[in-house]
Amino acid sequence: MKSDTILKAAQSVRSSKFTVVFTGAGISVESGIPPFRGENGLWSKYDPRYLDLEFFHTHPAESWKVLKQIFFDFMADAKPNPAHFAIARLEQSGYVKEVITQNIDNLHQKAGSKNVHEFHGSTRTLVCVDCGKTVPSADIDLEHLPPHCNSCKGLLKPDFVFFSEMIPQRVSDLSFAAAEKSDVMLLIGTTGEVMPASFLPYTAKEKNKATIIEINPDESLYTPKITDIFLKGKAGEILPELAEKILQK
Ligand code: NAD
Ligand code: ZN
């Protein structure tokens, strides 16, 4: 990575009024959580039908067994990496206003970020498919699957978005409002293949001519289209360096 490219990115953030961070599975790879796609992606190990809503409803016990393994046993132990901490530092010092994440792993909050929009929900809560009540995942015994609602005995579902499920209105509105306001957007570890989350960077570019800074070891769908500054590399290595340059007196 050429240091003048990082410096240029740092200057953009320093002179911006409203920097928004948008993250995908790539930011958590160095925390030991694989992305869905690619050679070592989760889909090379697990069948994606376990995130299909209809399959979940018709095979709740079978689905829950796999969902528990991937999202509750494994993700629960993951720790934030230097990329998550760098973003939290930038938020605390006022350079980052909002974080929009497609991840459900809670690692931005664990690192100290406060203003986080979880576009696809999170593993922190479960939701009853019958009465809509949400409960903290930690309060539910996942040794007996599938888990049931203690109010109405309905089936509990992880409170994250399955395939073909709508994005909850509130988080969608807040995320698109942030994108429209942003004059700099940092895209970190996302392919741009998952709709409608993938529209957020285009919104920032079209509505506000935002400067798009991308951090990824590989090019994404955004790179040739809207990326202004491409910082090629791992989030856990580039972000601390970028934060250092932004925070330099
Ligand atoms: P993706 O799996 O489609 O793509 C991951 C991206 O991360 C790729 O562009 C890859 O080049 C990049 N990447 C890999 N290692 C990286 C690193 N060290 N630093 C920076 N970038 C790196 O992810 P997606 O586009 O985010 O879409 C998959 C969907 O599934 C999203 O909603 C995603 O959040 C979700 N998901 C979440 C988690 C999680 O919560 N940690 C894990 C897997 C998938
Ligand atoms: Zn219920």
XYZ file of C-alpha atoms and ligand atoms in Angstrom:
294
model
C 0.000 0.000 0.000
C 1.437 3.329 -1.060
C 1.469 5.672 1.906
C 0.315 8.627 -0.215
C -2.925 6.745 -1.025
C -3.618 6.242 2.686
C -2.741 9.877 3.304
C -5.194 10.987 0.611
C -7.927 8.855 2.226
C -7.079 10.278 5.661
C -7.302 13.837 4.332
C -10.747 13.130 2.847
C -12.011 11.926 6.210
C -10.406 14.837 8.053
C -12.068 17.408 5.814
C -15.443 15.615 5.690
C -18.528 16.759 7.597
C -20.277 13.399 7.747
C -18.284 10.194 7.349
C -20.258 6.965 7.373
C -18.739 3.478 7.604
C -20.371 0.570 5.776
C -19.097 -2.918 6.610
C -19.589 -6.467 5.339
C -18.403 -9.909 6.342
C -14.791 -9.080 5.361
C -14.193 -6.895 8.406
C -14.767 -9.871 10.698
C -12.570 -12.353 8.810
C -9.579 -11.464 10.996
C -11.768 -12.166 14.045
C -12.019 -15.734 12.769
C -15.504 -15.489 11.225
C -15.437 -16.572 7.581
C -17.557 -14.714 5.000
C -20.343 -16.530 3.180
C -18.796 -16.479 -0.260
C -15.445 -17.597 -1.622
C -13.137 -20.556 -1.161
C -13.312 -20.811 2.628
C -16.729 -19.170 2.859
C -19.493 -20.558 5.054
C -21.398 -21.699 1.980
C -18.598 -24.086 1.096
C -19.289 -25.841 4.403
C -22.994 -25.294 5.076
C -26.055 -25.497 2.864
C -27.526 -21.972 2.344
C -31.036 -23.427 2.681
C -30.632 -23.115 6.464
C -31.141 -19.380 5.996
C -34.233 -19.919 3.883
C -37.385 -18.828 5.688
C -39.633 -21.525 4.284
C -37.162 -24.275 5.156
C -36.893 -22.840 8.677
C -40.663 -22.980 9.137
C -41.010 -26.509 7.785
C -37.869 -27.925 9.483
C -37.396 -25.815 12.646
C -35.410 -28.342 14.709
C -33.052 -29.260 11.873
C -32.540 -25.595 10.931
C -31.919 -24.510 14.508
C -29.253 -27.186 14.998
C -27.160 -25.681 12.196
C -28.031 -22.041 12.964
C -26.920 -22.579 16.552
C -23.570 -23.998 15.424
C -22.802 -21.209 12.965
C -24.265 -18.162 14.614
C -24.521 -18.791 18.331
C -21.770 -21.214 19.440
C -19.135 -19.983 17.074
C -19.839 -16.252 16.660
C -20.492 -15.708 20.363
C -16.801 -16.261 21.175
C -15.444 -13.981 18.450
C -13.576 -10.840 19.489
C -13.269 -7.516 17.687
C -10.068 -7.061 15.684
C -7.956 -3.888 15.137
C -10.299 -2.780 12.312
C -13.347 -2.692 14.633
C -11.330 -0.863 17.304
C -10.011 1.720 14.807
C -13.588 2.529 13.721
C -14.708 2.899 17.347
C -11.769 5.280 17.999
C -12.730 7.361 14.967
C -16.318 7.556 16.203
C -15.213 8.610 19.685
C -13.068 11.364 18.224
C -15.930 12.604 16.041
C -14.544 11.632 12.624
C -17.052 8.815 12.035
C -20.713 9.732 12.548
C -22.515 6.460 11.863
C -21.690 2.819 11.202
C -23.919 0.669 9.008
C -23.098 -3.028 9.150
C -24.417 -6.019 7.258
C -22.899 -8.224 9.936
C -24.846 -9.831 12.723
C -21.865 -10.613 14.936
C -22.040 -7.655 17.353
C -18.317 -6.939 16.964
C -18.651 -3.190 16.296
C -20.462 -2.766 19.602
C -18.009 -5.036 21.412
C -15.234 -2.725 20.143
C -17.030 0.337 21.527
C -18.937 1.749 18.544
C -22.212 3.354 19.657
C -24.046 4.581 16.589
C -24.436 1.266 14.742
C -27.226 0.310 12.347
C -27.446 -3.456 12.024
C -28.989 -3.709 8.575
C -29.467 -7.481 8.777
C -30.303 -7.711 12.489
C -28.151 -9.457 15.067
C -27.644 -12.607 17.089
C -28.298 -10.742 20.358
C -32.036 -11.341 20.271
C -34.538 -13.949 19.123
C -38.013 -13.115 17.843
C -41.270 -15.069 18.183
C -42.704 -15.822 14.734
C -46.247 -15.783 16.179
C -46.511 -12.841 18.607
C -43.454 -10.834 17.518
C -42.004 -10.591 21.016
C -38.194 -10.334 21.142
C -36.052 -11.906 23.850
C -32.308 -11.720 24.585
C -30.612 -14.817 23.139
C -28.694 -15.206 26.392
C -31.982 -15.848 28.261
C -32.920 -18.808 26.064
C -31.687 -22.344 26.572
C -30.426 -23.457 23.168
C -29.807 -26.993 24.375
C -33.460 -27.765 23.645
C -34.218 -27.030 20.030
C -36.206 -25.460 18.576
C -36.706 -22.817 21.277
C -40.212 -21.545 22.035
C -41.690 -18.226 23.135
C -42.478 -18.121 26.867
C -45.562 -15.952 26.223
C -47.375 -17.812 23.455
C -45.294 -20.971 22.851
C -44.661 -19.877 19.264
C -41.433 -20.760 17.469
C -38.472 -18.460 18.185
C -36.378 -17.364 15.212
C -32.975 -15.650 15.260
C -33.592 -11.905 14.976
C -31.596 -11.558 11.779
C -32.751 -11.381 8.223
C -33.149 -14.652 6.319
C -33.139 -14.913 2.525
C -36.171 -13.285 0.936
C -37.049 -11.567 4.211
C -37.741 -7.818 4.206
C -35.296 -5.476 5.929
C -37.035 -3.986 9.012
C -38.327 -0.527 8.054
C -36.689 1.422 10.858
C -33.118 0.246 10.296
C -33.555 0.590 6.550
C -34.776 4.202 6.905
C -31.963 5.144 9.307
C -29.320 3.542 7.090
C -30.484 5.197 3.877
C -30.789 8.546 5.686
C -27.165 8.178 6.850
C -26.044 7.261 3.327
C -27.811 10.328 1.901
C -26.089 12.561 4.413
C -22.600 11.135 4.035
C -19.955 13.055 2.124
C -17.382 10.308 2.712
C -18.248 6.632 2.906
C -15.789 3.923 3.915
C -16.689 0.546 2.370
C -15.012 -2.245 4.248
C -15.027 -5.943 3.325
C -18.154 -6.121 1.246
C -18.687 -7.583 -2.217
C -21.721 -5.431 -3.015
C -23.690 -8.503 -4.034
C -26.326 -8.538 -1.297
C -29.403 -6.434 -2.086
C -30.838 -4.076 -0.907
C -27.855 -3.312 1.407
C -25.692 -3.005 -1.693
C -27.630 0.144 -2.744
C -26.352 2.196 0.225
C -22.992 3.231 -1.300
C -24.664 4.100 -4.618
C -27.106 6.282 -2.677
C -24.220 8.128 -1.015
C -22.558 8.664 -4.393
C -25.689 9.741 -6.273
C -27.391 11.884 -3.615
C -24.371 13.563 -2.131
C -21.438 12.926 -4.477
C -19.763 11.219 -1.527
C -16.115 10.257 -1.789
C -16.012 6.462 -1.656
C -13.012 4.915 0.097
C -12.840 1.155 -0.168
C -10.804 -1.284 1.920
C -10.643 -4.842 0.620
C -7.920 -7.316 -0.384
C -9.861 -7.842 -3.639
C -11.898 -5.631 -5.899
C -15.670 -5.656 -5.367
C -18.603 -4.752 -7.607
C -18.190 -1.164 -6.375
C -14.505 -0.777 -7.277
C -14.809 -0.057 -11.000
C -18.072 1.872 -10.596
C -17.933 4.306 -7.684
C -14.756 3.797 -5.660
C -12.584 6.922 -5.569
C -9.788 5.637 -3.341
C -9.059 1.906 -3.184
C -6.978 0.771 -0.218
C -6.055 -2.778 -1.142
C -5.457 -5.000 1.848
C -6.834 -6.508 5.019
C -9.122 -4.343 7.142
C -7.214 -5.221 10.336
C -3.994 -3.876 8.833
C -5.204 -0.867 6.814
C -7.705 0.640 9.268
C -5.343 1.170 12.224
C -2.892 2.878 9.847
C -5.642 5.020 8.349
C -6.977 5.958 11.801
C -3.472 6.908 12.914
C -3.132 9.300 9.980
C -6.603 10.786 10.532
C -5.970 11.348 14.229
C -2.483 12.836 13.754
C -2.262 16.369 15.038
P -19.290 -11.491 1.358
O -19.116 -12.739 2.131
O -20.088 -11.508 0.121
O -17.884 -10.791 1.003
C -16.868 -10.597 1.899
C -15.896 -9.517 1.362
O -14.866 -9.329 2.314
C -15.205 -9.854 0.031
O -15.275 -8.731 -0.821
C -13.765 -10.146 0.454
O -12.824 -9.802 -0.566
C -13.615 -9.246 1.650
N -12.574 -9.629 2.610
C -12.084 -10.846 2.904
N -11.138 -10.771 3.869
C -11.045 -9.456 4.215
C -10.264 -8.736 5.156
N -9.378 -9.350 5.952
N -10.428 -7.392 5.217
C -11.309 -6.752 4.413
N -12.078 -7.390 3.515
C -11.958 -8.732 3.417
O -19.848 -10.543 2.398
P -20.952 -9.556 2.215
O -20.848 -8.854 0.894
O -20.868 -8.785 3.445
O -22.332 -10.424 2.127
C -22.694 -11.555 2.839
C -23.856 -11.317 3.780
O -23.805 -12.214 4.871
C -23.752 -9.983 4.418
O -24.988 -9.592 4.876
C -22.828 -10.291 5.567
O -22.793 -9.339 6.555
C -23.447 -11.577 6.076
N -22.434 -12.310 6.851
C -22.155 -11.841 8.106
C -21.155 -12.415 8.845
C -20.848 -11.816 10.192
O -21.767 -11.353 10.887
N -19.578 -11.754 10.574
C -20.450 -13.520 8.351
C -20.792 -13.995 7.067
C -21.792 -13.363 6.334
Zn -44.819 -15.499 21.175
